[in-house]
Coordinates of C-alpha atoms in Angstrom, one line a residue:
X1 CA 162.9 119.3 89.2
X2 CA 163.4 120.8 92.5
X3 CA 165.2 123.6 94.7
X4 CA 167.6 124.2 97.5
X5 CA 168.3 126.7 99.2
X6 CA 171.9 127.6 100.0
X7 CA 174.8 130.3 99.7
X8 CA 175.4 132.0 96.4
X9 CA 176.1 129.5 93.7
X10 CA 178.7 128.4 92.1
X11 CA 180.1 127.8 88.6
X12 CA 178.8 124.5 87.9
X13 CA 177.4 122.7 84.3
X14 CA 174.4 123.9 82.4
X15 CA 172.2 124.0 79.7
X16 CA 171.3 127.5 77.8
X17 CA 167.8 128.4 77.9
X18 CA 166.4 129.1 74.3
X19 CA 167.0 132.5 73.2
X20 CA 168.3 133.9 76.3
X21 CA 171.9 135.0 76.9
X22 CA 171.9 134.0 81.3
X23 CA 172.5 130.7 81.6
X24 CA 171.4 131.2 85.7
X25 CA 169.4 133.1 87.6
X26 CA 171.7 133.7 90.4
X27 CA 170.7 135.5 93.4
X28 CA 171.1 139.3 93.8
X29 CA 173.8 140.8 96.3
X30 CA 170.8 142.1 98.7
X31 CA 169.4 138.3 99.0
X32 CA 169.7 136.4 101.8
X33 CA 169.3 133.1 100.8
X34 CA 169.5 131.0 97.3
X35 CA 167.1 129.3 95.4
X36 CA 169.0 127.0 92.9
X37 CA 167.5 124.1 90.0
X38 CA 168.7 120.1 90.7
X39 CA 167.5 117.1 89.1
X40 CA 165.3 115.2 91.9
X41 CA 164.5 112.5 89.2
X42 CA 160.4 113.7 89.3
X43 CA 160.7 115.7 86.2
X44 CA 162.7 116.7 82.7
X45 CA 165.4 118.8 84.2
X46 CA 166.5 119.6 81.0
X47 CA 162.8 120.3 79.5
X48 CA 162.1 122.7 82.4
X49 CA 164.6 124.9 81.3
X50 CA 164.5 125.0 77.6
X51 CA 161.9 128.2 76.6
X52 CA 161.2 131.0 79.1
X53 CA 158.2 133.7 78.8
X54 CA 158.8 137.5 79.1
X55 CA 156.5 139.3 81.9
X56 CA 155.9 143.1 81.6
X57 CA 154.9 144.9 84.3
X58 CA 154.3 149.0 84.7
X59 CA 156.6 151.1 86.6
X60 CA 155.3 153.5 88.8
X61 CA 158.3 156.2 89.0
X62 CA 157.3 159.2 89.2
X63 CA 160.0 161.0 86.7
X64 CA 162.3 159.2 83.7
X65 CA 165.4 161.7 83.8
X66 CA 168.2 160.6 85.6
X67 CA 171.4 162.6 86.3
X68 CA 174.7 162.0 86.8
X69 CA 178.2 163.3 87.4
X70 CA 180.6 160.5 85.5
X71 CA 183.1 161.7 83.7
X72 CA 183.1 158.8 82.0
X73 CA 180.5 159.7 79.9
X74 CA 179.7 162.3 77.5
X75 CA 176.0 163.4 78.7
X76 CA 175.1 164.6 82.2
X77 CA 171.3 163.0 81.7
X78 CA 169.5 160.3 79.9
X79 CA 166.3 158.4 79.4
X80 CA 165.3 154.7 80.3
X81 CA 161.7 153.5 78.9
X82 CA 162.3 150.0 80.3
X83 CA 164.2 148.5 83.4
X84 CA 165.8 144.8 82.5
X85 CA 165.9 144.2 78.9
X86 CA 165.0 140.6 76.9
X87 CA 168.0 141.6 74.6
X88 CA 169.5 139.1 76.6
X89 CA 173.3 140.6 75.7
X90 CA 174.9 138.3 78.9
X91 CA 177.8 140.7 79.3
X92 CA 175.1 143.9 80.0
X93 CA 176.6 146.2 82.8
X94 CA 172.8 147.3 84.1
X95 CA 172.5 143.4 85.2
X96 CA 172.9 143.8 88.5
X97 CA 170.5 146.8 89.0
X98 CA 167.6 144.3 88.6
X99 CA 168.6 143.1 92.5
X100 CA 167.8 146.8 93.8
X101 CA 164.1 145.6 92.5
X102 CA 164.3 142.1 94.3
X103 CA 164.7 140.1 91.3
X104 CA 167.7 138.5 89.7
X105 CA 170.7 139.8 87.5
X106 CA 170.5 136.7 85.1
X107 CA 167.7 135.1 83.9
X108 CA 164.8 137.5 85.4
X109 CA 166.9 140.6 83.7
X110 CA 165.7 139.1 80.4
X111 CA 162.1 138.0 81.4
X112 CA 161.1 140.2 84.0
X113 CA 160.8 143.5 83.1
X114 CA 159.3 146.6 83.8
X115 CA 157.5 149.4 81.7
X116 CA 157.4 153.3 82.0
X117 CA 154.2 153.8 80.1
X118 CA 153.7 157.4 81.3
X119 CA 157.0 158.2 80.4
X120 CA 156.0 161.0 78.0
X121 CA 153.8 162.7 79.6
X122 CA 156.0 162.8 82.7
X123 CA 158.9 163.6 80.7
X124 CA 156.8 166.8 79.2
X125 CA 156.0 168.0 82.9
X126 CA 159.7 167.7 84.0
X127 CA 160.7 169.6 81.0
X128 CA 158.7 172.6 81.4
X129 CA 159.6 173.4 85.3
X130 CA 161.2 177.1 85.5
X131 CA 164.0 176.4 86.7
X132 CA 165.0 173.4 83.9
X133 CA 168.1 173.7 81.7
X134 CA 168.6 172.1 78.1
X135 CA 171.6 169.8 77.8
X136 CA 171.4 166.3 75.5
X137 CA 169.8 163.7 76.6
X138 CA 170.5 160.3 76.1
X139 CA 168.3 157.5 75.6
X140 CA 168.3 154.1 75.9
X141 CA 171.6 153.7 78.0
X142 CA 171.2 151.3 81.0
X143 CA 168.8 149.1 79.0
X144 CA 168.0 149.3 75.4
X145 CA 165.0 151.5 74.3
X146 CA 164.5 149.9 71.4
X147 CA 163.9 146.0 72.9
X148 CA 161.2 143.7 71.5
X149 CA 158.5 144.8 73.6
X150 CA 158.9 148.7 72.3
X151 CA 157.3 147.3 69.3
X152 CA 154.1 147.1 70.7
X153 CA 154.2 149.6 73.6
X154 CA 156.1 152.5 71.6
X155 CA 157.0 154.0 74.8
X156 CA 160.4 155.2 73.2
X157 CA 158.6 156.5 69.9
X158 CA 156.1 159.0 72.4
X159 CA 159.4 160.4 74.4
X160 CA 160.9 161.2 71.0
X161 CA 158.0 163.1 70.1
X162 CA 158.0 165.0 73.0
X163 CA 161.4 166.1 72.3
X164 CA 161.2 166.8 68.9
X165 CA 158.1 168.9 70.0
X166 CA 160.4 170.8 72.7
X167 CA 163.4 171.1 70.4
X168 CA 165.1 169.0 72.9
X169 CA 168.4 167.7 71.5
X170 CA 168.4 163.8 71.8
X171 CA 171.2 160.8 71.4
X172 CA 170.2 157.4 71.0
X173 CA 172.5 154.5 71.9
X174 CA 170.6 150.7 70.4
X175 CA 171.2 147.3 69.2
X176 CA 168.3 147.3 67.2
X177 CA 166.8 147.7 63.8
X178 CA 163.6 149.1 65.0
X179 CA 165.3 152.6 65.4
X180 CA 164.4 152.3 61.7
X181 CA 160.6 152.7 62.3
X182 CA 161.6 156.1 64.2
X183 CA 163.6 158.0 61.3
X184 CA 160.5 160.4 60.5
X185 CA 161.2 162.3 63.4
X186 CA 164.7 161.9 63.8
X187 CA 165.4 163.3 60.5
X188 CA 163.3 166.2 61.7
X189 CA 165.3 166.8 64.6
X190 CA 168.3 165.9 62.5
X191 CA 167.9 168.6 60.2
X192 CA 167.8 171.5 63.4
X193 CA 170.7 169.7 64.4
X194 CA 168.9 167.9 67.3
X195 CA 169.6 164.1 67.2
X196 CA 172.5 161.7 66.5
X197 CA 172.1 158.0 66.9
X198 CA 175.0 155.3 68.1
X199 CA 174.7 151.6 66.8
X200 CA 176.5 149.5 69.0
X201 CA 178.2 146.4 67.4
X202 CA 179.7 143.8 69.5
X203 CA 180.5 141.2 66.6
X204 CA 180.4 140.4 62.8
X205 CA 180.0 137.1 63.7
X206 CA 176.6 135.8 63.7
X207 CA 176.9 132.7 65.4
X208 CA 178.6 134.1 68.3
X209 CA 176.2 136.9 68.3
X210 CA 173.8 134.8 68.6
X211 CA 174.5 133.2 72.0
X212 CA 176.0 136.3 73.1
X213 CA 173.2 139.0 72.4
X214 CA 170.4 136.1 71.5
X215 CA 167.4 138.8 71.1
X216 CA 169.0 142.0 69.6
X217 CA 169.7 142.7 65.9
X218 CA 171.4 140.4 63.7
X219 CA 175.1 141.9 63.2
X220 CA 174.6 141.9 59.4
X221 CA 171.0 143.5 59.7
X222 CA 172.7 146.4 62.0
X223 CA 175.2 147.6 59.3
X224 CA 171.9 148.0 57.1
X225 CA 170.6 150.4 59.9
X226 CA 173.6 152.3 59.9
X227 CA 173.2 152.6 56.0
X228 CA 169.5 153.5 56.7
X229 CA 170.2 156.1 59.3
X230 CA 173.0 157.8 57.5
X231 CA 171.1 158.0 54.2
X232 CA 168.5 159.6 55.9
X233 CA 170.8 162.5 57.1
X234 CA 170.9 161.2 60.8
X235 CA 174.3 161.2 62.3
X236 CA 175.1 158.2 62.8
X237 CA 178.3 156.7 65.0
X238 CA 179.0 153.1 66.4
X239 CA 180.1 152.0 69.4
X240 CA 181.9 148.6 69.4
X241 CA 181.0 147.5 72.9
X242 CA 182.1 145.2 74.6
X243 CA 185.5 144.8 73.2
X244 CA 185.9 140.9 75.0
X245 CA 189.2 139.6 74.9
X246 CA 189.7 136.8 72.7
X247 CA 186.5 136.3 71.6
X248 CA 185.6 139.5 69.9
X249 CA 189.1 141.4 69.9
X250 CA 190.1 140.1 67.1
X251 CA 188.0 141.2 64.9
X252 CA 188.6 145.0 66.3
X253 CA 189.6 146.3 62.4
X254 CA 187.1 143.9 60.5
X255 CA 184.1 145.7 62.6
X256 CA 185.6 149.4 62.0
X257 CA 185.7 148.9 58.0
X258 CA 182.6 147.5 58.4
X259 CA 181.0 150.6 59.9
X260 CA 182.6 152.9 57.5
X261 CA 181.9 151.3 54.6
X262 CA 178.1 151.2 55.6
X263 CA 178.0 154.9 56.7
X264 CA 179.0 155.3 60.1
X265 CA 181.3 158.7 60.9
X266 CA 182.7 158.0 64.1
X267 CA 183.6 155.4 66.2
X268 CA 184.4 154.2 70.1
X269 CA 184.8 151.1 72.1
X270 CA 184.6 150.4 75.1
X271 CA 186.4 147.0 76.7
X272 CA 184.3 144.3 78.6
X273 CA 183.0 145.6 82.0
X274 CA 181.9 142.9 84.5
X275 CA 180.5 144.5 87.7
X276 CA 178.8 142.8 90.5
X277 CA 177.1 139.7 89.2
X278 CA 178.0 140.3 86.1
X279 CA 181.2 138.4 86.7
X280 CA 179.8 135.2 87.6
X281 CA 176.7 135.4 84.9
X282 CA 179.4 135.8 81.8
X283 CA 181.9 132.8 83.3
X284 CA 179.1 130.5 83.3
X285 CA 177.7 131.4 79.8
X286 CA 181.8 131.3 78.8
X287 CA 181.9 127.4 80.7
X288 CA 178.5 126.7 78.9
X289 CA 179.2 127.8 75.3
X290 CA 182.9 128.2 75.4
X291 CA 184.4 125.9 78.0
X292 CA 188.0 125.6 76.2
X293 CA 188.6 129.3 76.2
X294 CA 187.1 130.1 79.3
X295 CA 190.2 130.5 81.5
X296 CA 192.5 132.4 78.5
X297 CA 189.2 134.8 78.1
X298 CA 189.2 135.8 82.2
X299 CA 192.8 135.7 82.2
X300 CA 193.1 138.3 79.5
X301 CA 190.3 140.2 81.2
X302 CA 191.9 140.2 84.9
X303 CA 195.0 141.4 82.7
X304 CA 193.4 144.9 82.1
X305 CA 191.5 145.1 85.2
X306 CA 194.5 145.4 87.7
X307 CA 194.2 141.2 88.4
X308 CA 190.2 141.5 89.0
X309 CA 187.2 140.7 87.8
X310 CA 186.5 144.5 87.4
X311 CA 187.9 147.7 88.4
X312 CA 185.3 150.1 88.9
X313 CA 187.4 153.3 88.7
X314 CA 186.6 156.5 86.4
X315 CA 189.1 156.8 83.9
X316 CA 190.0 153.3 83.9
X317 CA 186.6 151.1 84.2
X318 CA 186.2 151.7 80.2
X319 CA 189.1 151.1 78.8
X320 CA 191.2 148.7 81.7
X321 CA 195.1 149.2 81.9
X322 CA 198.2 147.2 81.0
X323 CA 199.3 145.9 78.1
X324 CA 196.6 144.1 76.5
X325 CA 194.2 147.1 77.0
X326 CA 196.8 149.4 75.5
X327 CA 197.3 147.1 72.3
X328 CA 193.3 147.4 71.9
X329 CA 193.9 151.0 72.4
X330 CA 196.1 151.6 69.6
X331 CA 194.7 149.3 67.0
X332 CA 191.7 150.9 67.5
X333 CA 193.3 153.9 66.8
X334 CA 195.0 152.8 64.5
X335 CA 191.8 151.2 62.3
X336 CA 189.7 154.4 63.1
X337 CA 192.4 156.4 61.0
X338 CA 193.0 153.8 58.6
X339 CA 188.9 154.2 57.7
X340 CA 188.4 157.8 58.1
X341 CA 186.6 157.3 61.2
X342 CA 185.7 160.9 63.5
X343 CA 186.1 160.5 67.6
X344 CA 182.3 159.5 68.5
X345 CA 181.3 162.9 69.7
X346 CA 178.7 164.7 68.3
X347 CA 177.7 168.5 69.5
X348 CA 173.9 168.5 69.3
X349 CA 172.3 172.2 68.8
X350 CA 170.3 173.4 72.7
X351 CA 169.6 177.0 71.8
X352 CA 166.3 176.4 70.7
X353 CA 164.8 174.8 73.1
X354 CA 161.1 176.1 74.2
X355 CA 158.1 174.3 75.7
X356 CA 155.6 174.3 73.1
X357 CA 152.5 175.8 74.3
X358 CA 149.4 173.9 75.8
X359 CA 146.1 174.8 76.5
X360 CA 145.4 177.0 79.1
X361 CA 149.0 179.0 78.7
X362 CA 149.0 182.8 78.4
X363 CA 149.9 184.1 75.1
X364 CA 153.1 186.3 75.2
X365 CA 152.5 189.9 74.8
X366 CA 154.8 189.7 71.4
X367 CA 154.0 186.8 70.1

């Protein structure tokens, strides 16, 4: 196999790596130049892209919460324990934040990722400054806190119990089953009122899923975590995210009585969101896996994004315009109703937060 370099590449034929969702590793927007695969006749071509390892390396940041100001979203801070994620979910919106770190949105967002191993103990510092006011926090929501490698690094599992030890209120957004291993201390925090988690579900079907999201949670296994979590007295919603036209859209109601019927008491959605390189990532996994509805699925998605790829707008950038994105709107409305489903918002309890002491703190005169 060899390389040539050239301007960004196009949509062209080619072969899915095993168990990844990227079907390219496309250059970031900051690049100047590409690097792109051809068959020079000296090797395989299609052996050299068949398996792919996952790196890890530590991050060095220097705090883990992160602010914002969207009102597109219910929490003004949240959490991230890992940056890229080997999920592999192709349609993922925090792609193209892998080029800020010189890498690329497709393939290298799955295999090349990055590790806050101090995360705790930075996150207990940050906590305890004077001036530092309690509002949810959310975890896991540019990439998934809960991916393969927390397994053995338990990076998540440590930030948990830092906030279970503050009684800082936390929500949890995963695609994974291993938020199982964790319901000790969320029903703790659950029962002061302190903790709700969101399992997102793109699909009930698990063949699509499987190209789709190739390393997160079985669909089927997922509705068993929702049972888990709600049996265990955890609040427990689901977001069905992405919504993708054609593909997935119809099966909008099946997914909600899904949900319900395994324990979930709220719902959402949120309809397919292709930023940046994003857009070019998800037509070539549609012209690799799906080539005979490729065009009817970006048509319909151009159709609630104002004739675009993506319209980045607040308001809109979540739930698209016109007439398709209004006919998701109301049979999701419709199906959330028709199931007893609650709007996915859950007030979590703040007024008890207090640093718990450490050594070397002075002991309050009435305490």
């Amino acid at each position: 196999m060899g390389v040539r370099w050239g301007k960004r590449n196009p949509i062209v034929d080619r072969k899915p790596y095993k168990g990844r969702g990227a079907v390219s590793n496309t250059t970031g927007r900051y690049e100047h130049q590409t690097i792109e695969p051809f068959d020079d006749g000296w090797s395989d071509f299609e052996q050299d892209t068949v398996a792919l390892k996952t790196t890890v390396q530590s991050d060095s940041t220097r705090s883990v919460l992160a602010f914002n100001q969207s009102p597109d979203v219910p929490f003004d801070r949240s959490i991230n324990p890992y940056r890229g994620c080997e999920h592999g979910c192709v349609y993922c919106f925090a792609r193209p934040s892998h080029a800020y770190l010189g890498f690329s949105p497709g393939i290298d967002f799955e295999t090349r990722l990055f590790s806050k191993p101090n995360a705790a103990k930075l996150l207990s510092k940050e906590l305890r400054k004077s001036g530092y006011q309690c509002q949810p926090v959310a975890l896991g929501i540019n990439t998934d806190a809960y991916q393969p490698i927390e397994r053995q690094l338990k990076i998540t599992r440590s930030i948990l119990e830092v906030l279970r030890d503050f009684n800082h209120p936390v929500s949890i957004v995963t695609k994974s089953s291993m938020v199982e291993r964790d319901i000790d201390i969320l029903t703790d925090m659950a029962s002061r009122n302190q903790a709700s988690v969101c399992v997102s579900v793109t699909t009930l079907d698990g063949t699509l899923a499987r190209k789709l999201e190739p390393r997160a949670t079985a669909p089927q296994r997922r509705l068993h975590t929702i049972a888990a979590l709600a049996e265990a007295g955890i609040p427990v919603t689901t977001l069905i995210a992405p919504v993708i036209p054609v593909l997935t859209d119809p099966e909008l109601e099946s997914i909600v009585e899904a949900v319900a019927s395994a324990g979930a008491t709220s719902a959402g959605y949120i309809l397919l969101r292709l930023p940046l390189e994003v857009a070019c990532l998800f037509e070539e996994w549609l012209q690799t896996h799906y080539p005979l509805k490729a065009e009817h699925v970006m048509k319909r998605v151009r159709d609630t994004q104002g004739g675009k790829n993506y319209d980045s707008r607040f308001g809109h950038r979540m739930r698209g315009s016109g007439a398709f994105a209004l006919i998701i709107e109301k049979r999701f409305a419709r199906a959330r109703t028709q199931y007893n489903l609650g709007i996915r918002d859950v007030a979590l309890n703040c007024s008890a937060f207090k640093p718990p002491q450490q050594s070397g703190d002075q002991i309050g005169l009435f305490e």
